[in-house]
C-alpha atoms as a printed R data frame, in Angstrom:
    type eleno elety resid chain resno       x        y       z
1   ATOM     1    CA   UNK     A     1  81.965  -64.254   1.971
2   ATOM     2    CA   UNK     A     2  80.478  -60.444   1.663
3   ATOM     3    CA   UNK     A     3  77.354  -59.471   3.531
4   ATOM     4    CA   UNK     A     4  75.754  -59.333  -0.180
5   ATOM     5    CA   UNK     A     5  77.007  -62.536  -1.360
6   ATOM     6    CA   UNK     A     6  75.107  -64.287   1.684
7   ATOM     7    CA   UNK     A     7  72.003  -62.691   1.575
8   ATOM     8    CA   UNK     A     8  72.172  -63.953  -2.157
9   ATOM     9    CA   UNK     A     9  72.708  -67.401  -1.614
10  ATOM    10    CA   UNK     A    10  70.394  -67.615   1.210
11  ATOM    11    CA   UNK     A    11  67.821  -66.383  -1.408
12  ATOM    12    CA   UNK     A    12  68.796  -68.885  -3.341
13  ATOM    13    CA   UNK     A    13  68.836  -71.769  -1.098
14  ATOM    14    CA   UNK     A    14  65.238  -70.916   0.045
15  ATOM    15    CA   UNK     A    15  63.840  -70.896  -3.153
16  ATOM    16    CA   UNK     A    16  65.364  -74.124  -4.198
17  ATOM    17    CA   UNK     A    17  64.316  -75.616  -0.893
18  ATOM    18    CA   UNK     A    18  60.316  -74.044  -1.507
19  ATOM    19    CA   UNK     A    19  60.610  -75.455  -5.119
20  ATOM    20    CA   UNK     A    20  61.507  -79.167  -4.362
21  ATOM    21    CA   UNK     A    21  58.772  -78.885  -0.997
22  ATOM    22    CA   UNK     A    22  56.180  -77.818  -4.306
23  ATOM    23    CA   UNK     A    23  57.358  -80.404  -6.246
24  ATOM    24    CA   UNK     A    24  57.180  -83.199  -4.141
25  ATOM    25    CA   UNK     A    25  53.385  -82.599  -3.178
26  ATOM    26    CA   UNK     A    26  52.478  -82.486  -6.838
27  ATOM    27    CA   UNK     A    27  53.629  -85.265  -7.262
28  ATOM    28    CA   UNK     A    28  52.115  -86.920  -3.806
29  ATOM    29    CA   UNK     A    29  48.637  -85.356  -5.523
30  ATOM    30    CA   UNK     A    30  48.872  -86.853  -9.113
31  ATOM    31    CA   UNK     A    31  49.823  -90.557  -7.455
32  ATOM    32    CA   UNK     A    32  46.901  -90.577  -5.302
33  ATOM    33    CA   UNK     A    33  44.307  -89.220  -7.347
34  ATOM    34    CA   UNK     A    34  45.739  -89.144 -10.901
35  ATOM    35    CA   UNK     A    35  45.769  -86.037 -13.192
36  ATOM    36    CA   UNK     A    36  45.006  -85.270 -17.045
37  ATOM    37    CA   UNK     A    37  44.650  -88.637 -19.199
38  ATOM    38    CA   UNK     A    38  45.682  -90.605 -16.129
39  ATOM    39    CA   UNK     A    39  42.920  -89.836 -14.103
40  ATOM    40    CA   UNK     A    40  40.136  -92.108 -13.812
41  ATOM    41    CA   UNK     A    41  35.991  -90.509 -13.861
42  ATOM    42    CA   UNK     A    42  33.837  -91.363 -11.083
43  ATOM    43    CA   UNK     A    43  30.417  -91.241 -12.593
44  ATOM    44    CA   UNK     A    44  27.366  -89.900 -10.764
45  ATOM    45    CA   UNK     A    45  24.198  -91.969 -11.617
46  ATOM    46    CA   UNK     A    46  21.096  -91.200  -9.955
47  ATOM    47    CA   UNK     A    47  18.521  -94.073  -9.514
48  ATOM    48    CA   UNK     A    48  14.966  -93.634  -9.123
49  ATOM    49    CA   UNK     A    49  12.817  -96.923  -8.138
50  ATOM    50    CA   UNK     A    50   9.025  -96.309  -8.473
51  ATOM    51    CA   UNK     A    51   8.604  -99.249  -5.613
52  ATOM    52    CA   UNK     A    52   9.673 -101.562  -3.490
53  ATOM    53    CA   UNK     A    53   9.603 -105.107  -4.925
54  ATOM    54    CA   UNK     A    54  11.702 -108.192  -5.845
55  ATOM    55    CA   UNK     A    55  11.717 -107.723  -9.785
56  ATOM    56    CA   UNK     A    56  12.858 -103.780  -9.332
57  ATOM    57    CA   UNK     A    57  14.919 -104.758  -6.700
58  ATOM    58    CA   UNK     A    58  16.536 -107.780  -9.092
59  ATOM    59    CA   UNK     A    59  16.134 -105.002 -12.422
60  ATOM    60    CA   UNK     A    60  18.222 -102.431  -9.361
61  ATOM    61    CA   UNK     A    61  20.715 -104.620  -8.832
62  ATOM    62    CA   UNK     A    62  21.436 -106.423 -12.000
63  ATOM    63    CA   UNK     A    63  21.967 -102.725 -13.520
64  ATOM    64    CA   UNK     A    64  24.955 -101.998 -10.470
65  ATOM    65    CA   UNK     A    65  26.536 -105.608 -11.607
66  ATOM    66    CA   UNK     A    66  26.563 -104.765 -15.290
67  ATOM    67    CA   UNK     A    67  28.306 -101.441 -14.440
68  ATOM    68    CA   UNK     A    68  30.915 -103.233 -12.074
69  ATOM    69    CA   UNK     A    69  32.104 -105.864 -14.201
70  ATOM    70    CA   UNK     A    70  32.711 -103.370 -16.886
71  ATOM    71    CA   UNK     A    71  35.239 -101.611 -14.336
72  ATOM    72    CA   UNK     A    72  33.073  -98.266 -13.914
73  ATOM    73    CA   UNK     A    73  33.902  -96.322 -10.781
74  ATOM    74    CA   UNK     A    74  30.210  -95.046 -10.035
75  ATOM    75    CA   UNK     A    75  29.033  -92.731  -7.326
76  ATOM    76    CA   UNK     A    76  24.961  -93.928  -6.829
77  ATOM    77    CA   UNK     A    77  22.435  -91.299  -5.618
78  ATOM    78    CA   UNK     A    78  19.383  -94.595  -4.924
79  ATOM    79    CA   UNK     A    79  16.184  -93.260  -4.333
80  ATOM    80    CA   UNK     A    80  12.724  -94.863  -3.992
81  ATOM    81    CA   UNK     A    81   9.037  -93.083  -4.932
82  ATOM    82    CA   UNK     A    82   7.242  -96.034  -3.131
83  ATOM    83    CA   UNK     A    83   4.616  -96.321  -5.350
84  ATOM    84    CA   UNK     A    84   3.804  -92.751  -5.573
85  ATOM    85    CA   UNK     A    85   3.706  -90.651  -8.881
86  ATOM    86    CA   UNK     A    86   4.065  -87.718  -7.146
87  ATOM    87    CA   UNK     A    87   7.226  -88.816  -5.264
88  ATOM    88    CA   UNK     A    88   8.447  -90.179  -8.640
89  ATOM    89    CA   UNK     A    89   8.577  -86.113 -10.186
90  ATOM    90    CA   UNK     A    90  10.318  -85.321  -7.366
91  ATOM    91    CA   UNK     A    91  12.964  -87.596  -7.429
92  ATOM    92    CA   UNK     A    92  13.846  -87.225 -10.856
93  ATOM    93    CA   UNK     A    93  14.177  -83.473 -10.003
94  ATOM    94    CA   UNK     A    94  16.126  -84.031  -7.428
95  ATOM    95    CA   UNK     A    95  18.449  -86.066  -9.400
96  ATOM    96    CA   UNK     A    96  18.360  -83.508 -12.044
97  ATOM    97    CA   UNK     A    97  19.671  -80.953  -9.907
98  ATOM    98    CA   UNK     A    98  22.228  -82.916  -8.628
99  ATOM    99    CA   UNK     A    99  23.899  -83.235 -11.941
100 ATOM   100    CA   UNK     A   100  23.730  -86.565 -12.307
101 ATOM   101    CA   UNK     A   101  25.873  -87.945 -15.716
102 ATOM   102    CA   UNK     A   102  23.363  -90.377 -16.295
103 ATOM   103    CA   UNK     A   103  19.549  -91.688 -14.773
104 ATOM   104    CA   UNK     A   104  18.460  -94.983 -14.345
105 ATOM   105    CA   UNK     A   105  15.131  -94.973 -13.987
106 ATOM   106    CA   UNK     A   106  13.051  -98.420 -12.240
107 ATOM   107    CA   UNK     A   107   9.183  -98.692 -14.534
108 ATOM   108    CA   UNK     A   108   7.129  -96.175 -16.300
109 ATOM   109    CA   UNK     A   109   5.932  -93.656 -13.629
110 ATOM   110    CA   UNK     A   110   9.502  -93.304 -12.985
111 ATOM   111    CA   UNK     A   111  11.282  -93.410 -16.157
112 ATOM   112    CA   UNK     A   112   8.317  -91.135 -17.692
113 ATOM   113    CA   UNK     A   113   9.565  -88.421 -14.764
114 ATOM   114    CA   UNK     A   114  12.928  -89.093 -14.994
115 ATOM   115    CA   UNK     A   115  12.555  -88.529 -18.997
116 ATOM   116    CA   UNK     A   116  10.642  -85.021 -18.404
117 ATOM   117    CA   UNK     A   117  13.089  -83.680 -15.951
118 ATOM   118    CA   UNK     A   118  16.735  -84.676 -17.718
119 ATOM   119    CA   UNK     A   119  15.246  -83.431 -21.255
120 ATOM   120    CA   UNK     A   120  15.782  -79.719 -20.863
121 ATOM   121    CA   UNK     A   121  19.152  -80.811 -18.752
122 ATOM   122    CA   UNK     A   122  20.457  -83.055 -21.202
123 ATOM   123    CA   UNK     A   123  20.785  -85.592 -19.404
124 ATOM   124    CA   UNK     A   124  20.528  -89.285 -20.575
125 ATOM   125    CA   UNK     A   125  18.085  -91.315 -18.766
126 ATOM   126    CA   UNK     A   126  18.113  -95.198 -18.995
127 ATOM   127    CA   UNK     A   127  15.245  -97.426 -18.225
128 ATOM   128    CA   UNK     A   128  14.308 -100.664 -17.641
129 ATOM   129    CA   UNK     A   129  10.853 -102.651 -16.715
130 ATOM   130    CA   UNK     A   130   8.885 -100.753 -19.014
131 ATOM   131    CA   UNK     A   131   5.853 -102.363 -20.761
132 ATOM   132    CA   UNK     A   132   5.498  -99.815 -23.257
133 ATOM   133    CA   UNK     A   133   7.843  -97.358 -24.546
134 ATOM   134    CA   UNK     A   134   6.311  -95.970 -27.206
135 ATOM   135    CA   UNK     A   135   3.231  -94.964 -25.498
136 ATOM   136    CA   UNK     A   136   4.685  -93.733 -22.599
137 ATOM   137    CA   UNK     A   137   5.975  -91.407 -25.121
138 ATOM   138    CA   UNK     A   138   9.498  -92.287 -23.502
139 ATOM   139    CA   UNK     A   139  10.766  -93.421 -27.244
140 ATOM   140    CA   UNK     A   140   9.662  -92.122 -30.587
141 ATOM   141    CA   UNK     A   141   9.992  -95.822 -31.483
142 ATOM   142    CA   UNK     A   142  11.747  -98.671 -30.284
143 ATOM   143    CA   UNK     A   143  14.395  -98.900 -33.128
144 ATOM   144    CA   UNK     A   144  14.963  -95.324 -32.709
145 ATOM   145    CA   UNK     A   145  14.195  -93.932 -29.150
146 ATOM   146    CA   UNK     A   146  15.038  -90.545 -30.718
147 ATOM   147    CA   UNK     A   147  14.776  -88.655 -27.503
148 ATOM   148    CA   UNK     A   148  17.378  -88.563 -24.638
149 ATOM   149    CA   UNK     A   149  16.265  -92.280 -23.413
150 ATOM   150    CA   UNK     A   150  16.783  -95.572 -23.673
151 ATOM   151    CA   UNK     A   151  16.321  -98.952 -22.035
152 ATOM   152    CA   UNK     A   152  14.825 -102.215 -21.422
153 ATOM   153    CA   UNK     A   153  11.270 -102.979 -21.951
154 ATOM   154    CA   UNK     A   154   9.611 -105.883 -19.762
155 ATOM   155    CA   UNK     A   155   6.934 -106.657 -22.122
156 ATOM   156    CA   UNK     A   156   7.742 -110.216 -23.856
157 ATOM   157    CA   UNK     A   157   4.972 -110.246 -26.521
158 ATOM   158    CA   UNK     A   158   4.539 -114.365 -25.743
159 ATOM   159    CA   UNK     A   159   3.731 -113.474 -22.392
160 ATOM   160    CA   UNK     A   160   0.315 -112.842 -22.026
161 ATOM   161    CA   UNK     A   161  -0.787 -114.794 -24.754
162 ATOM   162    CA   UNK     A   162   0.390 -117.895 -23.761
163 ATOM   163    CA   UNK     A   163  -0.936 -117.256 -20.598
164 ATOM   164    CA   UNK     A   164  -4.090 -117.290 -21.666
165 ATOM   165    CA   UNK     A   165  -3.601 -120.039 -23.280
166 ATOM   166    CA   UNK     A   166  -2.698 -121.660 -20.797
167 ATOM   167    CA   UNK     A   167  -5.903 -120.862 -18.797
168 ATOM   168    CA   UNK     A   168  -8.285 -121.362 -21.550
169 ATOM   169    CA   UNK     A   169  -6.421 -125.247 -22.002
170 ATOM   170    CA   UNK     A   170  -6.546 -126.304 -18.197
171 ATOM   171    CA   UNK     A   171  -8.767 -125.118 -16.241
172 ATOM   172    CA   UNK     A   172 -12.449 -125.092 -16.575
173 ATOM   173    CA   UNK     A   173 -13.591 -121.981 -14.803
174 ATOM   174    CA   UNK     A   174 -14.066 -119.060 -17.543
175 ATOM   175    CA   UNK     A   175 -14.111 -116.036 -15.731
176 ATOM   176    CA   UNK     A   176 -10.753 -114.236 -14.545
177 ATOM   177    CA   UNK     A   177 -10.451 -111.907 -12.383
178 ATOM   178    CA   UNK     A   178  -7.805 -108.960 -12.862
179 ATOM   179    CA   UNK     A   179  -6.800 -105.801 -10.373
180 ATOM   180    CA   UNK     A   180  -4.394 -103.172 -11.723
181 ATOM   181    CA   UNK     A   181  -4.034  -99.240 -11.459
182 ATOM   182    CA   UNK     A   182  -5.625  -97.744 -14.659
183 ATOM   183    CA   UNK     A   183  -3.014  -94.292 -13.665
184 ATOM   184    CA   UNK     A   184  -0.488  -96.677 -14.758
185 ATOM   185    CA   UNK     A   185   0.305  -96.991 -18.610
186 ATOM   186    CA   UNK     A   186   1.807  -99.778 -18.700
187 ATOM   187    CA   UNK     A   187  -0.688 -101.748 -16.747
188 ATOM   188    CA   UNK     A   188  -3.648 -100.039 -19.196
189 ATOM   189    CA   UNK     A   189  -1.509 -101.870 -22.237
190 ATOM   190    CA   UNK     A   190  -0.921 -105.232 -20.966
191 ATOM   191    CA   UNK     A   191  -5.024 -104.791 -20.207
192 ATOM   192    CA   UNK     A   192  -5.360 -104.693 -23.372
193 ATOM   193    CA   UNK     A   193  -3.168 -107.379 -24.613
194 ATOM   194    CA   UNK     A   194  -5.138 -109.752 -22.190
195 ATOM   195    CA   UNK     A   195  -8.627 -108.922 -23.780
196 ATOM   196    CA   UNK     A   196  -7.001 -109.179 -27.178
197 ATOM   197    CA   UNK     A   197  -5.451 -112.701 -26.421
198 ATOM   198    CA   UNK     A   198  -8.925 -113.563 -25.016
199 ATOM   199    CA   UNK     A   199 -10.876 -113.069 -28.234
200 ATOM   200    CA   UNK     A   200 -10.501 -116.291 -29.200
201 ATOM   201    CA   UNK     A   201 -11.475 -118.105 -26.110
202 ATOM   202    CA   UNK     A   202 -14.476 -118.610 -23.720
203 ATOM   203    CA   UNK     A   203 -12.794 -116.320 -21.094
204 ATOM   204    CA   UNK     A   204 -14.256 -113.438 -19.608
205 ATOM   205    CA   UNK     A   205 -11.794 -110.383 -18.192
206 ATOM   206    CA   UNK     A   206 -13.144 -109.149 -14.892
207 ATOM   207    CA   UNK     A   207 -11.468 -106.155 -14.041
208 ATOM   208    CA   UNK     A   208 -11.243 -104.539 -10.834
209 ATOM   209    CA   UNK     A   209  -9.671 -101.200 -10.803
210 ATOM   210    CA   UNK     A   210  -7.159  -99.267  -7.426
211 ATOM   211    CA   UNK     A   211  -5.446  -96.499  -7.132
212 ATOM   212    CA   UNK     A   212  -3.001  -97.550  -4.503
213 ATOM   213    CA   UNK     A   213  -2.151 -100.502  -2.719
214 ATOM   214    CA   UNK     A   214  -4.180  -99.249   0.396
215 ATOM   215    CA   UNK     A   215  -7.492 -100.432  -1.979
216 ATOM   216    CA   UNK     A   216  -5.862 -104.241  -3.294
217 ATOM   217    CA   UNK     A   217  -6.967 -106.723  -0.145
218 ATOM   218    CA   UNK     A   218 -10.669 -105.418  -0.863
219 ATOM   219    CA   UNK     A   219 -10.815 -105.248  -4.048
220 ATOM   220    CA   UNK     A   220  -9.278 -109.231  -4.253
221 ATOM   221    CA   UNK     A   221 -11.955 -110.283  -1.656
222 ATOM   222    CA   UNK     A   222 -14.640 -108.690  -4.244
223 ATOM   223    CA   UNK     A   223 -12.953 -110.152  -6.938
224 ATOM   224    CA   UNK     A   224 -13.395 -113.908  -5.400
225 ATOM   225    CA   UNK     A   225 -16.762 -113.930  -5.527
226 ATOM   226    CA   UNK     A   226 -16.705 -113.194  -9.150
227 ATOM   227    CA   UNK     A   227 -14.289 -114.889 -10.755
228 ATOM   228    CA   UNK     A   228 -12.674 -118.409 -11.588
229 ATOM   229    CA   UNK     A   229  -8.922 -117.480 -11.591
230 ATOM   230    CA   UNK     A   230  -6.857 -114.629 -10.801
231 ATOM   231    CA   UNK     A   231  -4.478 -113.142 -13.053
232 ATOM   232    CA   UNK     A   232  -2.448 -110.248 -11.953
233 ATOM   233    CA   UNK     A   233  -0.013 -108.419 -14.677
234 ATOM   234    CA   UNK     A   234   3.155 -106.136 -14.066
235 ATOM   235    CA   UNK     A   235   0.759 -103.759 -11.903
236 ATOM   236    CA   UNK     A   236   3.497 -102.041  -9.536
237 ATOM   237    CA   UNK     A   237   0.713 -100.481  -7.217
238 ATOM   238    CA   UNK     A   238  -0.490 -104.544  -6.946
239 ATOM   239    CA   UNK     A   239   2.274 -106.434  -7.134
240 ATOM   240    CA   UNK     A   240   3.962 -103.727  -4.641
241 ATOM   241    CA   UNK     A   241   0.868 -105.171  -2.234
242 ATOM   242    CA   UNK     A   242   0.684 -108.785  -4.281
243 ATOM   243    CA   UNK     A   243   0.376 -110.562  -0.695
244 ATOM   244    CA   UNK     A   244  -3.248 -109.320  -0.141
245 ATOM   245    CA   UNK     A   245  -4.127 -110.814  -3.511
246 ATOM   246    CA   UNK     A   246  -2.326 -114.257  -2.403
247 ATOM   247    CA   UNK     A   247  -4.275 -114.275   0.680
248 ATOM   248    CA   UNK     A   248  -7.826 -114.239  -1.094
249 ATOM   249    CA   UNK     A   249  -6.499 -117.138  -3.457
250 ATOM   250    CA   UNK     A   250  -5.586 -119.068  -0.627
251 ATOM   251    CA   UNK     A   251  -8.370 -118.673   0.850
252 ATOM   252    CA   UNK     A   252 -11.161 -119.280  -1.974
253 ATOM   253    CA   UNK     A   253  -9.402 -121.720  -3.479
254 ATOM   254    CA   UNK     A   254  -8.836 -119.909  -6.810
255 ATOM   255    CA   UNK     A   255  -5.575 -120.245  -8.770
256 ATOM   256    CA   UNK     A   256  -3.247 -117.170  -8.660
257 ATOM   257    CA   UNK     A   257  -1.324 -116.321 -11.909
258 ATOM   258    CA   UNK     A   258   1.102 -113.836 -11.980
259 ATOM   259    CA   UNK     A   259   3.446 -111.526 -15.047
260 ATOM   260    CA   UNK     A   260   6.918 -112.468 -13.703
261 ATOM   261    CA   UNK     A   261   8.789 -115.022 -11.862
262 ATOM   262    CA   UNK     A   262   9.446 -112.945  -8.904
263 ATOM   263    CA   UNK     A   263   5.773 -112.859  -7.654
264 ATOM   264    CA   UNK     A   264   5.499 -117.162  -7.992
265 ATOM   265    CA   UNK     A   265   8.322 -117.433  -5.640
266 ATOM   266    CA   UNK     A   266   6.292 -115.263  -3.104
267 ATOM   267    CA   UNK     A   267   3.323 -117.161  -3.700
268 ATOM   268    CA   UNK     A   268   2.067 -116.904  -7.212
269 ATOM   269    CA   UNK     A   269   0.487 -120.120  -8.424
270 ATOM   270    CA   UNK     A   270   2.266 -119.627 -12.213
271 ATOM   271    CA   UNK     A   271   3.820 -117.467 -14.387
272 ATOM   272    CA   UNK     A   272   5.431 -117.587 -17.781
273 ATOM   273    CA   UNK     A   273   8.113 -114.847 -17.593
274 ATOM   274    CA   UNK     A   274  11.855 -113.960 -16.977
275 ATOM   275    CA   UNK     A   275  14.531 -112.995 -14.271
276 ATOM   276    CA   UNK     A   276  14.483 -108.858 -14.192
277 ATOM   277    CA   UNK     A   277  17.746 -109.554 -13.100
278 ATOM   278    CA   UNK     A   278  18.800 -110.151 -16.666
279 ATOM   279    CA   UNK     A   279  17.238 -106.729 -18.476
280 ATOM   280    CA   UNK     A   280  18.488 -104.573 -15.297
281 ATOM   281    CA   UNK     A   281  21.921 -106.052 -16.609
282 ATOM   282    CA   UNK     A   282  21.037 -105.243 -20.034
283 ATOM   283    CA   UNK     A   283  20.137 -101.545 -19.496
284 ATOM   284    CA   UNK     A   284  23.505 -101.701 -17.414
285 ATOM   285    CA   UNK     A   285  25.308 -102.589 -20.405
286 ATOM   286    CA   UNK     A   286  23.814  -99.450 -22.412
287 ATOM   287    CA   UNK     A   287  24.834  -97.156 -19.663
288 ATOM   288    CA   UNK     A   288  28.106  -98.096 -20.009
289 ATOM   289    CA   UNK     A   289  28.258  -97.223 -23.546
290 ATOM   290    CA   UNK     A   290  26.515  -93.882 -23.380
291 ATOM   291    CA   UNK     A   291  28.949  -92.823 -20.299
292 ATOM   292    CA   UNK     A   292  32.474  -94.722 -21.661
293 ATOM   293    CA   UNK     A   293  31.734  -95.396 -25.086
294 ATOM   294    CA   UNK     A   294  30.217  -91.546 -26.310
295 ATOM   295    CA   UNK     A   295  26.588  -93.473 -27.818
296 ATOM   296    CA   UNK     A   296  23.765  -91.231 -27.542
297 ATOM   297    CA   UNK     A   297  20.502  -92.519 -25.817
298 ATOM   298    CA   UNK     A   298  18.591  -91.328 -28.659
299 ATOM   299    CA   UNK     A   299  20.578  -94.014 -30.902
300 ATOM   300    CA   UNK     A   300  20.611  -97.480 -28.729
301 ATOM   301    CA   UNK     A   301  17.361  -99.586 -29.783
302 ATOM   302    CA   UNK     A   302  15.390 -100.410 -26.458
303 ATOM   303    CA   UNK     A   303  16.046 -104.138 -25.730
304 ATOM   304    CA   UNK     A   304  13.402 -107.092 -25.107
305 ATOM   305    CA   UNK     A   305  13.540 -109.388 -21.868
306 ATOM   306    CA   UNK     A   306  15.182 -113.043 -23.394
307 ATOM   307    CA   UNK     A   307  14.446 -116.503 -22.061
308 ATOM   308    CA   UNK     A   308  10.830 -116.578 -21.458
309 ATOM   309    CA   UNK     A   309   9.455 -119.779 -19.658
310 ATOM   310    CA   UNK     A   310   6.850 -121.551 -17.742
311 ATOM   311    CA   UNK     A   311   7.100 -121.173 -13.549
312 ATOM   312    CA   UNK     A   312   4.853 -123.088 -11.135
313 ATOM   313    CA   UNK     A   313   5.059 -122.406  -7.388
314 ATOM   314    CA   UNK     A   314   4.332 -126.564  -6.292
315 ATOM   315    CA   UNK     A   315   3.421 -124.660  -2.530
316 ATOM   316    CA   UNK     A   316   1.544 -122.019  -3.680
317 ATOM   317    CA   UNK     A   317  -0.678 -124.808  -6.233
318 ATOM   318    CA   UNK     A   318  -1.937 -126.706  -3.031
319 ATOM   319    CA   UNK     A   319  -2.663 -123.613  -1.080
320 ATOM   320    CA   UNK     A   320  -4.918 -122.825  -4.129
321 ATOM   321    CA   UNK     A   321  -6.660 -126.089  -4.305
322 ATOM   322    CA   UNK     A   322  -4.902 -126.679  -7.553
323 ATOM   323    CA   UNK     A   323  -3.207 -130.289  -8.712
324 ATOM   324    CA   UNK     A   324  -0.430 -130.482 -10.835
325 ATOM   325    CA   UNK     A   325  -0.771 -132.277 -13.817
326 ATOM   326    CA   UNK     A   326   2.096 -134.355 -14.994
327 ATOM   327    CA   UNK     A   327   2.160 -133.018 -18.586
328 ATOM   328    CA   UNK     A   328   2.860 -129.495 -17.130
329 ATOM   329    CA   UNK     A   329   5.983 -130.704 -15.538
330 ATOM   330    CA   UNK     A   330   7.607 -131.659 -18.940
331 ATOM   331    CA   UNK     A   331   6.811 -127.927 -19.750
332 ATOM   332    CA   UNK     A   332   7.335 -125.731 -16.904
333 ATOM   333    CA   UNK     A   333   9.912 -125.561 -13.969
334 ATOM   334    CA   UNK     A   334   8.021 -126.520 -10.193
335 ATOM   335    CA   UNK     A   335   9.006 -124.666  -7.829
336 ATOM   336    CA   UNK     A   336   9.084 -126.181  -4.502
């Protein structure tokens, strides 16, 4: 063989050997992490909690469940605004910034940050324990959100009414005693609701008014020397500090009702509500069709909470001086 004729199949043999080394970690590459159609999306969701309680926790997590047994692969950025507005703005920037495909956003102040931020971004935002939608301008209406949002609203409109009721029918004391955050919409509508529900009654709404949960155990110890019963609504700054308002029921002897089922299992006297559980798995279920399924926010009606019912904590009722009456046990479910 020449001089020439080796140099040329040298050549050869090196680029053939270069080519199959090429080859082979292509194809290494596209078996681990796929390639083109075959490769699957990891979606980046950014959560934003407004505080740290059982029915946003239940809300949190029922959301991650709906999203896993659809199959998702999801990368979650979790952050919590512990009560705090202003933290609230700044996590739905953050997540903004980030990118994130999609937000899910944990009650008004954060869903009402979340939906400022990701407008401009286009970024979909989905919500869940939200009393009012509509006038925390976070959908033009429920039917047809209209806006980059949608979600789960945590408003039942039996609710509060048949709390009332409830009240009005069984105990004899006429004056109850309310704390909430007036900063917070949705507490300022289910106010409203409670006076509405009351017009037709004996009951007077005494109202005692915080603006974090620094200001609840003093404002409940005022509050028990001025009313007959306590009813607390879907407050996050007091139900984020519920266990001060407990503590004064306990100790005057005044019956402690309470929006959802999560605050009669910490010590609640009754509630008629629903597991958040359930419309965190809901607004799970409309993620997964904006990010898989191409829907726009803007076109997914906001959902209502299912399965309301009667809950009464059997502990909590003889810490509060109260007795059950047998007729409420064919109605309710006692907790014990």
């Amino acid at each position: 063989m020449s001089m020439v004729n080796r140099k040329t199949f040298a050549l050869i043999s090196f680029l053939l050997a270069a080519f199959a080394i090429f080859a082979a970690g292509c194809g290494k590459d596209e078996s681990e992490t796929g390639s083109g159609e075959n490769k699957e999306k990891t979606y980046k969701i950014g959560i934003s909690v407004f505080a740290n309680h059982p029915s946003l926790n239940a809300a949190t997590e029922g959301f991650k469940k709906a999203l896993a047994d659809k199959g998702l692969k999801v990368e979650f950025d979790e952050q919590n605004a512990s009560a705090d507005v202003n933290n609230a703005k700044t996590i739905a920037q953050n997540l903004v910034n980030a990118k994130a495909d999609l937000i899910f956003a944990n009650a008004t102040p954060s869903a009402q940050a979340a939906v400022s931020e990701a407008q401009a971004a286009g970024i979909p935002v989905v919500f869940t324990s939200v009393t009012d939608p509509v006038g925390a301008e976070l959908v033009e209406s429920l039917e047809n959100p209209g806006k980059n949002a949608t979600g789960t609203t945590d408003y039942h409109p039996e609710a509060i009414p048949k709390t009332v009721q409830f009240i009005a029918e069984n105990f004899p004391g006429k004056r109850v005693g309310t704390i909430y955050n007036a900063g917070e919409q949705n507490s300022v509508k289910q106010i409203e609701a409670v006076k509405a529900a009351m017009k037709d009654t004996d009951l007077k709404l005494v109202e005692k008014v915080v603006s974090n949960s620094s200001e609840i155990k003093q404002a409940a110890e005022a509050l028990a020397g001025e009313a007959d019963v306590f009813y607390i609504i879907t407050d996050n700054t007091v139900v984020n500090g519920l266990e001060a308002v407990i503590g004064a029921a306990e100790d005057h002897d005044i019956p402690l009702f309470v929006g959802e089922l999560d605050s009669v299992k910490r010590g609640g006297f009754a509630a008629y509500g629903f597991d958040y559980y359930d419309i965190g798995y809901e607004a799970g279920q409309l993620a997964y069709s904006i990010l898989k399924e191409g829907k726009k926010a803007s076109e997914l009606p906001v959902r209502y909470p299912q399965n309301l019912k009667l809950a009464i904590n059997a502990k909590a009722a003889k810490e509060m001086g109260v007795e059950i009456k047998p007729e409420w046990k064919n109605i309710a479910e006692i907790l014990e």
